[in-house]
Amino acid sequence: MAQLIKIYEDNPNQKELERIVKAMRAGALVIYPTDTVYGLGCDITNKPALEKIARIKGVKLEKANFSFICEDLSNLSDYVSQIDSHTFKILKRNLPGPYTFILPGNNNLPTFFKKKKTVGIRVPDNNIAIELVKLLGNPIISTSIKDEDEVVEYTTDPSLIAEKWDNLVDYVIDGGYGGNIGSTIVDLTEDEPIIIREGKGSIDL
């Protein structure tokens, strides 16, 4: 049964976050707020948790296009091949923000992602998400939580999210109503940025 925990973005409760992070290290799945829609995430180093998320999404883990939620750009070289200064300037100018940037992956990717040539990097402009990653000490693997409703693509009310995902996740962080527009996805692996999906982030990069 999922625990619904209220956390305020402007002053996140460290004790509650530490409790959630401890559970994540042990394999817990968490739904948490970002600067766009609510995300479903887990510790990037916990394979059973990653496999659970892949099963929920109906994909094979090695083929899943999950985002890496990072605290900032300082650990980029842990997972991303060397990028040129033009690409780095685009990242620096737009992050934290409502973007997912597709970048070339390197050989340090966790074993289960070794076959992937690219990685989606997110640095959301949301204190709760950033504090979670900071306390965890490594990225969160994340995916948006979709709604079956054809009109409303994303559920925005945390209590409804907790109700719907009750038997699938361990924690739902109530950080207030979420957005219903996903991140703008930009491929930076070519010479020029390619917009894969227009979302909340401006495409005027």
Coordinates of C-alpha atoms in Angstrom, one line a residue:
M1 CA 0.0 0.0 0.0
A2 CA 1.4 3.4 -1.0
Q3 CA 2.1 6.0 1.7
L4 CA 1.0 9.5 0.7
I5 CA 3.4 12.0 2.2
K6 CA 2.8 15.8 2.1
I7 CA 6.1 17.7 1.4
Y8 CA 6.3 21.4 0.7
E9 CA 8.5 22.4 -2.2
D10 CA 9.6 25.7 -0.7
N11 CA 10.7 24.0 2.5
P12 CA 11.1 20.2 2.0
N13 CA 11.0 18.1 5.2
Q14 CA 14.5 16.5 5.3
K15 CA 13.5 13.7 7.7
E16 CA 10.6 12.6 5.5
L17 CA 12.9 12.8 2.4
E18 CA 15.6 10.8 4.2
R19 CA 13.1 8.1 5.1
I20 CA 11.9 7.9 1.5
V21 CA 15.5 7.8 0.2
K22 CA 16.4 5.0 2.6
A23 CA 13.5 3.0 1.2
M24 CA 14.6 3.8 -2.4
R25 CA 18.0 2.3 -1.7
A26 CA 16.2 -0.8 -0.6
G27 CA 14.2 -0.9 -3.8
A28 CA 11.1 1.3 -3.2
L29 CA 9.2 2.9 -6.1
V30 CA 8.3 6.6 -5.5
I31 CA 5.9 8.9 -7.3
Y32 CA 7.2 12.5 -6.9
P33 CA 6.6 16.0 -8.3
T34 CA 8.8 17.7 -10.9
D35 CA 8.5 21.0 -12.7
T36 CA 6.2 19.4 -15.3
V37 CA 4.1 16.2 -14.5
Y38 CA 4.4 13.8 -11.6
G39 CA 7.1 11.1 -12.2
L40 CA 7.6 7.5 -11.2
G41 CA 11.1 6.8 -10.1
C42 CA 13.6 4.6 -8.3
D43 CA 17.3 4.4 -7.4
I44 CA 19.3 4.0 -10.7
T45 CA 21.5 1.4 -9.0
N46 CA 18.7 -0.9 -7.8
K47 CA 18.0 -3.5 -10.6
P48 CA 14.9 -5.1 -9.0
A49 CA 13.3 -1.7 -8.7
L50 CA 14.2 -0.8 -12.3
E51 CA 12.7 -4.1 -13.5
K52 CA 9.5 -3.3 -11.5
I53 CA 9.1 0.0 -13.3
A54 CA 9.8 -1.6 -16.7
R55 CA 7.1 -4.2 -15.9
I56 CA 4.6 -1.5 -15.0
K57 CA 5.4 0.4 -18.2
G58 CA 5.2 -2.9 -20.2
V59 CA 8.7 -2.6 -21.7
K60 CA 11.9 -4.6 -21.4
L61 CA 14.4 -2.9 -19.1
E62 CA 17.2 -2.8 -21.6
K63 CA 14.9 -1.1 -24.2
A64 CA 13.2 1.3 -21.9
N65 CA 13.6 5.0 -22.5
F66 CA 13.7 6.2 -18.9
S67 CA 15.1 9.7 -18.0
F68 CA 18.0 10.1 -15.6
I69 CA 17.0 12.8 -13.0
C70 CA 20.1 14.6 -11.9
E71 CA 20.9 17.1 -9.2
D72 CA 22.8 19.4 -11.7
L73 CA 25.3 19.0 -14.5
S74 CA 28.3 18.2 -12.4
N75 CA 28.0 14.5 -12.8
L76 CA 27.2 14.5 -16.5
S77 CA 30.5 12.8 -17.4
D78 CA 29.4 9.8 -15.2
Y79 CA 26.9 8.8 -17.9
V80 CA 27.4 11.0 -20.9
S81 CA 30.2 10.9 -23.6
Q82 CA 32.3 14.1 -24.0
I83 CA 30.1 16.9 -25.4
D84 CA 31.2 20.1 -27.2
S85 CA 31.0 23.5 -25.6
H86 CA 28.0 24.5 -27.8
T87 CA 26.0 21.6 -26.4
F88 CA 27.1 22.3 -22.9
K89 CA 26.0 26.0 -23.2
I90 CA 22.5 24.8 -24.3
L91 CA 22.3 22.6 -21.2
K92 CA 23.6 25.3 -18.9
R93 CA 21.2 27.9 -20.2
N94 CA 18.1 25.7 -20.0
L95 CA 18.7 23.6 -16.8
P96 CA 17.2 23.3 -14.3
G97 CA 14.1 23.4 -16.4
P98 CA 11.3 21.5 -18.1
Y99 CA 13.5 19.7 -20.6
T100 CA 14.7 16.2 -21.3
F101 CA 17.9 16.3 -23.3
I102 CA 19.0 13.3 -25.3
L103 CA 22.8 12.9 -25.1
P104 CA 25.3 10.3 -26.2
G105 CA 25.8 7.7 -23.4
N106 CA 29.2 6.4 -22.3
N107 CA 30.7 3.1 -21.1
N108 CA 29.9 3.9 -17.4
L109 CA 26.1 3.4 -17.8
P110 CA 24.7 0.9 -15.4
T111 CA 25.0 -2.7 -16.7
F112 CA 21.4 -3.0 -17.7
F113 CA 21.7 0.1 -19.9
K114 CA 25.0 -0.8 -21.5
K115 CA 23.4 -1.4 -24.9
K116 CA 21.9 2.1 -25.1
K117 CA 23.7 4.6 -27.2
T118 CA 21.9 7.6 -25.8
V119 CA 20.6 8.8 -22.4
G120 CA 17.8 11.3 -21.5
I121 CA 19.0 13.8 -18.9
R122 CA 16.6 15.8 -16.7
V123 CA 17.4 18.4 -14.1
P124 CA 13.9 19.5 -13.0
D125 CA 13.3 23.0 -11.4
N126 CA 11.7 21.5 -8.3
N127 CA 13.2 21.4 -4.9
I128 CA 11.6 18.1 -3.8
A129 CA 13.0 16.2 -6.9
I130 CA 16.4 17.8 -6.5
E131 CA 16.6 17.1 -2.8
L132 CA 15.7 13.4 -3.4
V133 CA 18.5 13.0 -5.9
K134 CA 20.9 14.9 -3.6
L135 CA 20.2 12.7 -0.6
L136 CA 20.3 9.5 -2.8
G137 CA 23.7 10.5 -4.1
N138 CA 23.1 9.3 -7.6
P139 CA 20.4 9.9 -10.3
I140 CA 16.8 8.6 -10.1
I141 CA 15.6 6.7 -13.1
S142 CA 12.2 8.2 -14.0
T143 CA 9.2 8.0 -16.3
S144 CA 6.1 10.1 -16.5
I145 CA 2.9 8.6 -15.0
K146 CA 0.2 8.6 -17.7
D147 CA -3.5 8.5 -17.3
E148 CA -5.8 6.2 -19.3
D149 CA -8.2 9.2 -19.7
E150 CA -8.2 10.3 -23.3
V151 CA -8.8 13.9 -22.5
V152 CA -6.5 14.3 -19.5
E153 CA -3.1 12.7 -20.3
Y154 CA -1.6 13.2 -16.9
T155 CA -3.2 13.0 -13.4
T156 CA -2.4 16.2 -11.5
D157 CA -4.0 15.5 -8.1
P158 CA -1.6 13.6 -5.7
S159 CA -4.5 12.0 -3.7
L160 CA -6.0 10.6 -6.9
I161 CA -2.5 9.4 -8.0
A162 CA -2.1 7.6 -4.6
E163 CA -5.5 6.0 -5.0
K164 CA -4.7 4.8 -8.6
W165 CA -1.1 3.6 -7.9
D166 CA -1.8 2.3 -4.4
N167 CA -0.7 -1.3 -5.1
L168 CA 2.1 -0.5 -7.5
V169 CA 4.3 1.9 -5.6
D170 CA 5.6 2.4 -2.1
Y171 CA 5.4 6.2 -1.7
V172 CA 3.5 9.1 -3.3
I173 CA 4.9 12.5 -2.4
D174 CA 2.2 15.1 -2.4
G175 CA 4.0 18.3 -3.5
G176 CA 0.8 20.0 -4.5
Y177 CA -1.1 19.8 -7.8
G178 CA 1.2 18.8 -10.7
G179 CA 1.2 20.1 -14.3
N180 CA -0.3 18.3 -17.2
I181 CA 2.2 19.1 -19.9
G182 CA 5.4 16.9 -20.1
S183 CA 8.9 18.1 -20.6
T184 CA 10.2 19.3 -24.0
I185 CA 12.4 16.5 -25.4
V186 CA 15.4 17.7 -27.3
D187 CA 18.0 15.5 -29.1
L188 CA 21.5 16.9 -28.8
T189 CA 23.3 14.0 -30.4
E190 CA 23.4 15.6 -33.9
D191 CA 25.0 18.9 -35.1
E192 CA 21.8 20.9 -34.5
P193 CA 19.2 20.4 -31.7
I194 CA 16.2 18.3 -32.8
I195 CA 12.9 18.7 -31.0
I196 CA 11.5 15.2 -30.4
R197 CA 8.5 16.4 -28.4
E198 CA 7.2 19.9 -27.7
G199 CA 6.2 20.2 -24.1
K200 CA 6.4 22.8 -21.3
G201 CA 9.9 24.0 -22.2
S202 CA 10.2 26.7 -24.9
I203 CA 11.5 25.3 -28.2
D204 CA 13.4 28.5 -28.8
L205 CA 16.8 27.1 -27.6

